[in-house]
Coordinates of C-alpha atoms in Angstrom, one line a residue:
M18 CA -28.0 -4.9 -1.1
Q19 CA -29.2 -5.1 -4.7
T20 CA -27.3 -4.4 -7.9
L21 CA -28.7 -3.0 -11.2
L22 CA -26.8 -2.7 -14.5
V23 CA -27.7 0.3 -16.7
A24 CA -26.7 0.2 -20.3
S25 CA -26.5 3.7 -21.8
R26 CA -25.3 5.7 -24.8
K27 CA -22.2 6.6 -22.7
G28 CA -21.3 3.4 -21.1
L29 CA -22.5 0.8 -18.5
F30 CA -23.4 2.1 -15.0
V31 CA -23.6 0.0 -11.9
V32 CA -26.2 1.0 -9.3
R33 CA -26.4 -0.5 -5.9
G34 CA -28.7 0.0 -3.0
Q35 CA -31.9 -1.0 -1.2
G36 CA -35.3 0.5 -0.6
T37 CA -35.1 4.2 -1.4
L38 CA -31.3 4.5 -0.9
W39 CA -29.4 4.0 -4.2
E40 CA -26.2 5.2 -5.6
I41 CA -24.1 4.9 -8.8
T42 CA -21.0 2.9 -7.8
G43 CA -19.4 2.1 -11.2
H44 CA -19.0 3.1 -14.8
H45 CA -17.6 0.9 -17.5
F46 CA -16.9 1.6 -21.2
A47 CA -17.2 5.4 -20.6
G48 CA -18.3 7.2 -23.7
D49 CA -19.2 4.0 -25.6
P50 CA -22.9 3.2 -26.6
V51 CA -24.0 0.0 -24.8
S52 CA -27.1 -1.4 -26.6
Q53 CA -27.7 -4.4 -24.3
V54 CA -26.6 -5.9 -21.0
M55 CA -27.3 -9.3 -19.5
V56 CA -26.4 -11.0 -16.2
D57 CA -26.3 -14.7 -16.9
P58 CA -28.5 -16.3 -14.2
R59 CA -26.6 -19.6 -14.4
N60 CA -23.2 -18.3 -13.4
G61 CA -23.4 -14.5 -12.7
H62 CA -21.3 -13.5 -15.7
W63 CA -22.0 -10.1 -17.2
Y64 CA -22.3 -9.5 -20.9
A65 CA -22.3 -6.0 -22.5
A66 CA -23.0 -5.4 -26.2
L67 CA -21.4 -2.2 -27.6
R68 CA -22.5 -0.4 -30.7
L69 CA -19.4 1.5 -31.8
G70 CA -20.4 2.8 -35.2
H71 CA -17.4 2.9 -37.5
F72 CA -15.7 0.2 -35.3
G73 CA -18.8 -2.1 -35.5
V74 CA -20.5 -4.2 -32.8
K75 CA -18.5 -5.6 -30.0
L76 CA -19.4 -8.0 -27.1
R77 CA -17.7 -7.8 -23.7
K78 CA -17.8 -10.4 -20.9
S79 CA -16.9 -10.2 -17.2
S80 CA -16.7 -13.2 -14.9
D81 CA -15.9 -11.1 -11.8
Q82 CA -18.7 -8.5 -11.7
G83 CA -17.0 -5.9 -13.8
A84 CA -13.5 -6.0 -12.2
N85 CA -12.1 -7.2 -15.5
W86 CA -13.6 -7.4 -19.0
A87 CA -12.7 -9.6 -22.0
E88 CA -13.8 -9.3 -25.6
V89 CA -15.7 -12.3 -26.9
T90 CA -16.8 -12.9 -30.5
S91 CA -19.7 -10.8 -31.7
P92 CA -22.5 -12.3 -33.9
A93 CA -21.8 -11.9 -37.6
F94 CA -23.7 -12.8 -40.8
P95 CA -22.2 -15.1 -43.4
P96 CA -21.5 -13.6 -46.8
K97 CA -24.6 -12.7 -48.7
P98 CA -25.4 -15.2 -51.6
Q99 CA -24.8 -13.8 -55.1
M100 CA -27.3 -16.1 -56.6
G101 CA -30.7 -17.5 -55.6
P102 CA -33.7 -15.9 -53.8
L103 CA -31.6 -14.1 -51.2
A104 CA -29.4 -12.4 -53.8
A105 CA -32.1 -9.7 -54.1
D106 CA -32.4 -9.2 -50.4
T107 CA -32.2 -5.5 -49.6
T108 CA -31.5 -6.0 -46.0
P109 CA -27.8 -5.5 -45.2
W110 CA -26.0 -8.7 -44.1
N111 CA -24.1 -7.1 -41.3
V112 CA -25.0 -6.8 -37.6
E113 CA -25.8 -3.2 -36.8
M114 CA -26.8 -3.8 -33.2
I115 CA -27.2 -6.6 -30.6
W116 CA -30.7 -5.9 -29.4
S117 CA -31.4 -8.9 -27.2
L118 CA -29.4 -11.4 -25.2
A119 CA -30.8 -14.5 -23.5
A120 CA -29.3 -17.3 -21.6
G121 CA -30.0 -20.9 -22.4
S122 CA -31.3 -23.5 -20.0
T123 CA -29.4 -24.6 -16.8
D124 CA -28.6 -27.9 -18.5
Q125 CA -27.0 -26.0 -21.4
P126 CA -24.6 -23.8 -19.3
D127 CA -22.7 -22.3 -22.3
T128 CA -25.7 -21.6 -24.6
L129 CA -26.5 -18.0 -25.4
W130 CA -29.0 -16.5 -27.8
A131 CA -28.7 -13.0 -29.5
G132 CA -31.4 -11.2 -31.4
C133 CA -29.9 -8.5 -33.6
M134 CA -30.7 -5.7 -36.0
P135 CA -31.2 -6.6 -38.8
A136 CA -33.5 -9.2 -37.4
G137 CA -31.2 -12.3 -37.3
L138 CA -31.1 -14.8 -34.4
F139 CA -27.7 -16.1 -33.4
K140 CA -26.8 -19.0 -31.1
S141 CA -23.6 -19.6 -29.1
E142 CA -22.8 -22.9 -27.5
D143 CA -19.5 -21.8 -26.0
A144 CA -20.4 -18.8 -23.9
G145 CA -19.9 -16.3 -26.7
Q146 CA -16.6 -17.6 -28.2
S147 CA -18.4 -18.3 -31.4
W148 CA -21.9 -17.6 -32.9
A149 CA -24.0 -19.3 -35.6
L150 CA -26.8 -17.6 -37.5
N151 CA -30.1 -19.5 -37.4
T152 CA -30.5 -19.9 -41.1
A153 CA -34.0 -21.6 -40.9
L154 CA -35.5 -18.3 -39.8
W155 CA -33.2 -16.0 -41.8
E156 CA -33.9 -17.8 -45.0
N157 CA -37.7 -18.0 -44.5
P158 CA -39.3 -16.3 -47.4
K159 CA -41.6 -14.3 -45.1
R160 CA -38.6 -12.6 -43.6
L161 CA -38.2 -10.6 -46.8
D162 CA -41.5 -8.9 -46.0
W163 CA -40.4 -7.6 -42.6
L164 CA -40.2 -3.9 -42.1
G165 CA -38.1 -1.6 -39.9
G166 CA -40.8 0.4 -38.2
G167 CA -39.0 3.3 -36.5
N168 CA -35.7 1.9 -37.6
D169 CA -34.2 1.5 -41.1
F170 CA -34.3 -2.3 -40.8
P171 CA -36.3 -4.9 -38.9
G172 CA -34.9 -5.9 -35.5
M173 CA -35.3 -8.8 -33.1
H174 CA -35.6 -7.3 -29.6
S175 CA -37.2 -10.2 -27.6
V176 CA -35.8 -13.7 -27.3
L177 CA -37.5 -16.1 -24.8
V178 CA -36.3 -19.5 -23.8
D179 CA -39.0 -21.8 -22.4
P180 CA -37.7 -23.0 -19.0
R181 CA -39.5 -26.3 -19.6
N182 CA -37.9 -27.0 -23.0
P183 CA -34.6 -25.4 -24.1
D184 CA -35.5 -26.1 -27.8
H185 CA -38.6 -23.9 -27.5
I186 CA -37.6 -20.4 -28.4
T187 CA -40.0 -17.5 -29.0
V188 CA -38.9 -14.3 -30.6
A189 CA -40.5 -11.0 -31.5
V190 CA -39.6 -8.8 -34.4
S191 CA -40.3 -5.1 -35.1
C192 CA -42.0 -5.4 -37.6
G193 CA -42.3 -9.1 -38.3
G194 CA -44.6 -10.5 -35.6
V195 CA -43.9 -13.4 -33.2
W196 CA -42.1 -16.6 -34.3
Q197 CA -41.6 -19.9 -32.4
T198 CA -39.5 -23.0 -32.8
T199 CA -39.9 -26.2 -30.7
D200 CA -37.0 -28.0 -32.3
G201 CA -34.1 -25.8 -31.4
G202 CA -34.4 -23.6 -34.5
Q203 CA -34.7 -26.1 -37.3
S204 CA -38.2 -25.0 -38.1
W205 CA -40.3 -22.0 -37.3
L206 CA -44.0 -21.1 -37.0
L207 CA -45.4 -17.5 -37.2
T208 CA -47.7 -17.0 -34.2
A209 CA -49.1 -13.5 -34.1
D210 CA -52.7 -14.4 -34.6
G211 CA -55.0 -12.0 -32.8
M212 CA -52.7 -9.0 -33.1
K213 CA -53.9 -6.0 -35.1
A214 CA -51.8 -3.2 -36.7
D215 CA -54.5 -0.6 -37.2
Y216 CA -52.1 1.8 -39.0
L217 CA -52.2 -0.6 -42.0
P218 CA -54.9 -1.0 -44.6
P219 CA -57.9 -3.1 -43.4
D220 CA -57.0 -6.0 -45.7
I221 CA -53.6 -6.5 -44.1
E222 CA -53.9 -5.0 -40.6
Q223 CA -54.3 -8.5 -39.1
D224 CA -51.5 -10.1 -41.1
P225 CA -49.3 -11.9 -38.5
N226 CA -46.2 -11.2 -40.5
A227 CA -46.8 -7.4 -40.4
Q228 CA -47.2 -7.0 -36.7
D229 CA -45.1 -4.7 -34.6
P230 CA -44.6 -6.1 -31.1
H231 CA -42.5 -3.6 -29.2
R232 CA -41.5 -6.0 -26.4
M233 CA -42.5 -9.5 -25.3
V234 CA -42.0 -11.1 -21.9
Q235 CA -42.8 -14.5 -20.4
C236 CA -44.0 -15.7 -16.9
A237 CA -41.3 -18.1 -15.8
A238 CA -43.6 -20.2 -13.6
Q239 CA -46.3 -20.5 -16.2
P240 CA -44.4 -20.1 -19.5
D241 CA -47.6 -20.4 -21.6
V242 CA -48.4 -16.9 -20.4
L243 CA -46.8 -14.2 -22.5
W244 CA -47.3 -10.4 -22.5
V245 CA -46.7 -8.0 -25.4
Q246 CA -46.6 -4.2 -25.6
H247 CA -47.5 -3.7 -29.3
H248 CA -47.3 -0.6 -31.4
C249 CA -51.1 -0.5 -31.3
G250 CA -51.9 -1.7 -27.8
L251 CA -51.4 -4.4 -25.1
Y252 CA -51.7 -8.2 -25.6
R253 CA -51.6 -11.3 -23.5
S254 CA -51.5 -15.0 -24.5
T255 CA -52.3 -18.0 -22.3
T256 CA -51.5 -20.4 -25.2
A257 CA -47.8 -20.0 -25.4
G258 CA -48.3 -17.3 -28.0
H259 CA -50.3 -19.2 -30.5
F260 CA -53.2 -16.8 -30.0
W261 CA -53.1 -13.3 -28.6
E262 CA -55.9 -11.5 -26.8
G263 CA -56.1 -7.7 -26.9
I264 CA -56.2 -5.9 -23.5
P265 CA -58.4 -2.8 -23.4
A266 CA -56.1 0.2 -23.1
P267 CA -55.8 1.6 -19.6
A268 CA -55.6 5.4 -19.2
P269 CA -53.8 7.4 -20.4
S270 CA -52.7 5.3 -23.4
G271 CA -52.2 1.8 -24.8
F272 CA -49.1 2.9 -26.7
G273 CA -45.7 2.3 -25.3
F274 CA -42.6 0.2 -25.5
A275 CA -41.9 -1.5 -22.2
V276 CA -43.6 -4.3 -20.4
A277 CA -42.4 -6.4 -17.4
C278 CA -44.2 -9.3 -15.8
D279 CA -44.0 -11.2 -12.5
P280 CA -42.1 -14.5 -12.8
L281 CA -44.4 -16.3 -10.5
D282 CA -47.8 -14.6 -10.8
P283 CA -49.2 -15.0 -14.4
L284 CA -51.8 -12.3 -13.7
R285 CA -49.4 -9.4 -12.8
A286 CA -47.6 -7.2 -15.3
W287 CA -46.5 -3.5 -15.7
F288 CA -46.7 -1.2 -18.6
V289 CA -45.4 2.4 -19.2
P290 CA -47.8 4.4 -21.5
A291 CA -46.5 7.0 -23.9
Q292 CA -48.1 9.4 -26.4
A293 CA -48.3 8.0 -29.9
D294 CA -47.0 8.2 -32.5
T295 CA -44.6 11.0 -33.5
H296 CA -44.5 12.5 -30.0
R297 CA -43.1 9.5 -28.1
Y298 CA -43.0 10.9 -24.6
A299 CA -45.1 10.7 -21.5
V300 CA -48.8 11.6 -22.2
D301 CA -49.4 15.2 -21.3
G302 CA -45.8 15.3 -19.9
K303 CA -46.9 13.2 -16.9
M304 CA -45.1 10.0 -16.1
V305 CA -47.2 7.1 -14.9
V306 CA -46.8 3.3 -14.6
N307 CA -49.8 1.0 -15.0
R308 CA -50.0 -2.4 -13.2
T309 CA -52.5 -5.2 -13.7
D310 CA -53.0 -7.8 -11.0
D311 CA -55.8 -9.7 -12.8
G312 CA -54.4 -10.5 -16.3
G313 CA -55.3 -7.2 -17.8
A314 CA -59.0 -7.0 -16.7
T315 CA -58.2 -3.9 -14.6
F316 CA -55.2 -1.6 -14.0
K317 CA -53.9 0.6 -11.2
T318 CA -52.1 3.8 -12.2
F319 CA -49.1 4.9 -10.1
T320 CA -47.6 8.4 -10.2
R321 CA -46.0 8.9 -6.7
G322 CA -42.4 10.0 -7.0
L323 CA -42.6 10.4 -10.8
P324 CA -42.5 13.8 -12.5
Q325 CA -46.0 15.2 -13.4
A326 CA -45.2 18.3 -15.4
H327 CA -43.0 18.8 -18.5
A328 CA -41.7 15.2 -18.2
Y329 CA -40.6 14.4 -21.8
H330 CA -39.3 10.9 -20.9
L331 CA -39.7 7.8 -23.0
V332 CA -39.2 4.4 -21.4
Y333 CA -37.8 2.1 -24.1
R334 CA -38.2 -1.6 -24.6
H335 CA -35.6 -3.0 -22.2
C336 CA -35.9 -0.2 -19.6
L337 CA -38.5 -1.7 -17.2
E338 CA -37.1 -4.6 -15.1
L339 CA -38.3 -6.4 -12.0
A340 CA -35.7 -7.5 -9.5
P341 CA -35.5 -11.1 -8.3
D342 CA -37.3 -10.1 -5.1
R343 CA -40.5 -9.5 -7.2
N344 CA -41.1 -6.1 -5.5
T345 CA -38.2 -3.9 -6.6
L346 CA -38.8 -2.4 -10.0
A347 CA -36.4 -0.3 -12.1
M348 CA -37.3 2.1 -14.9
S349 CA -35.2 4.4 -17.0
S350 CA -35.7 6.7 -20.0
T351 CA -34.2 7.9 -23.2
T352 CA -33.6 11.3 -21.6
G353 CA -31.4 9.9 -18.8
G354 CA -33.9 9.3 -16.0
L355 CA -33.6 6.4 -13.6
W356 CA -36.2 5.5 -11.0
I357 CA -36.5 2.6 -8.6
S358 CA -39.7 1.4 -6.8
P359 CA -39.4 -0.7 -3.7
D360 CA -43.1 -1.7 -3.7
A361 CA -44.0 -3.1 -7.1
G362 CA -44.4 0.3 -8.8
E363 CA -46.6 2.0 -6.3
Q364 CA -44.1 4.7 -5.4
W365 CA -40.8 5.7 -7.0
H366 CA -37.4 7.0 -6.0
C367 CA -35.4 9.0 -8.5
V368 CA -31.8 7.8 -8.6
S369 CA -30.8 10.2 -11.4
R370 CA -32.2 12.5 -14.1
D371 CA -28.7 13.1 -15.6
L372 CA -27.7 9.8 -17.1
P373 CA -27.1 9.4 -20.9
P374 CA -30.1 7.9 -22.8
V375 CA -30.6 4.5 -21.4
A376 CA -31.1 1.4 -23.7
A377 CA -31.4 -1.5 -21.2
L378 CA -31.4 -2.6 -17.6
D379 CA -30.7 -5.9 -15.8
W380 CA -30.6 -7.0 -12.2
L381 CA -28.1 -9.2 -10.6
P382 CA -29.6 -12.5 -9.3

């Protein structure tokens, strides 16, 4: 039996099953928008980030698989300086959304990382009881040039912890490129060379600080291999993100938001194409999933079990997730669809088309 957590605009759903037999078995925070969910691989604890509008951002934790929930502290910015270079910062200094959650290394069992909107990175060393803003990145002068893309403010949606070195953190920002630290966040390097934002003027379209990576993932067994679904195409790095190679767009589109990769096979990854830019739904109303087994040299396109007519679904950043068995793949949409594939994406079973808009998925270990 496998368990999938589904974070949606109307609560957190629990889905359990195997193969093609799945059912929704639980519903938490009914009616509340859940922007992110994470199962801590070190201890199995569940974290759910809520975006409650007038009541602000909240973070909930369960140590008994949802039987009970406790509120833990949410990340928060310090007061904005009234003097100095940051006094003119037009970005609001309040957390609008927790967009990414990541567990620290196994030898740091209480360390958590949170990427937020606006694009601040926060660290907890006590399992969420308190959080500290990474000031080295937030106060970097280049941060003031980041843009919001499709949102009002830039956001940090991808936070990767190198399994070889807990002080090596790589983050992706829409729109602000890819940044890395190898000293636990004391200093940062902008590493988006090779990416190209072709919607910008030619003189700045390759500016690393202006790139819009939609999602970034890392191969656990070979952490120097990273994959990105960019606003303008697909990218792969074999140099720990220091240089990015563009992947020729497979049919029907190189535009999209989601990417998932195999934790053991550095050549295998999945993408879900969409129609750019204002449409943002499946190309021609036909849902497909593309998989590469050779590092992006070629792709296979899968449609079996997916709607092929008038399918106006969009698979968002955190809505394509591979289960620990490396074969079961889950995918959900902003129009409430949820599909699960038992064979690495080659055929799909529809669990529901009636969920609220889905923001994120995570599997139990």
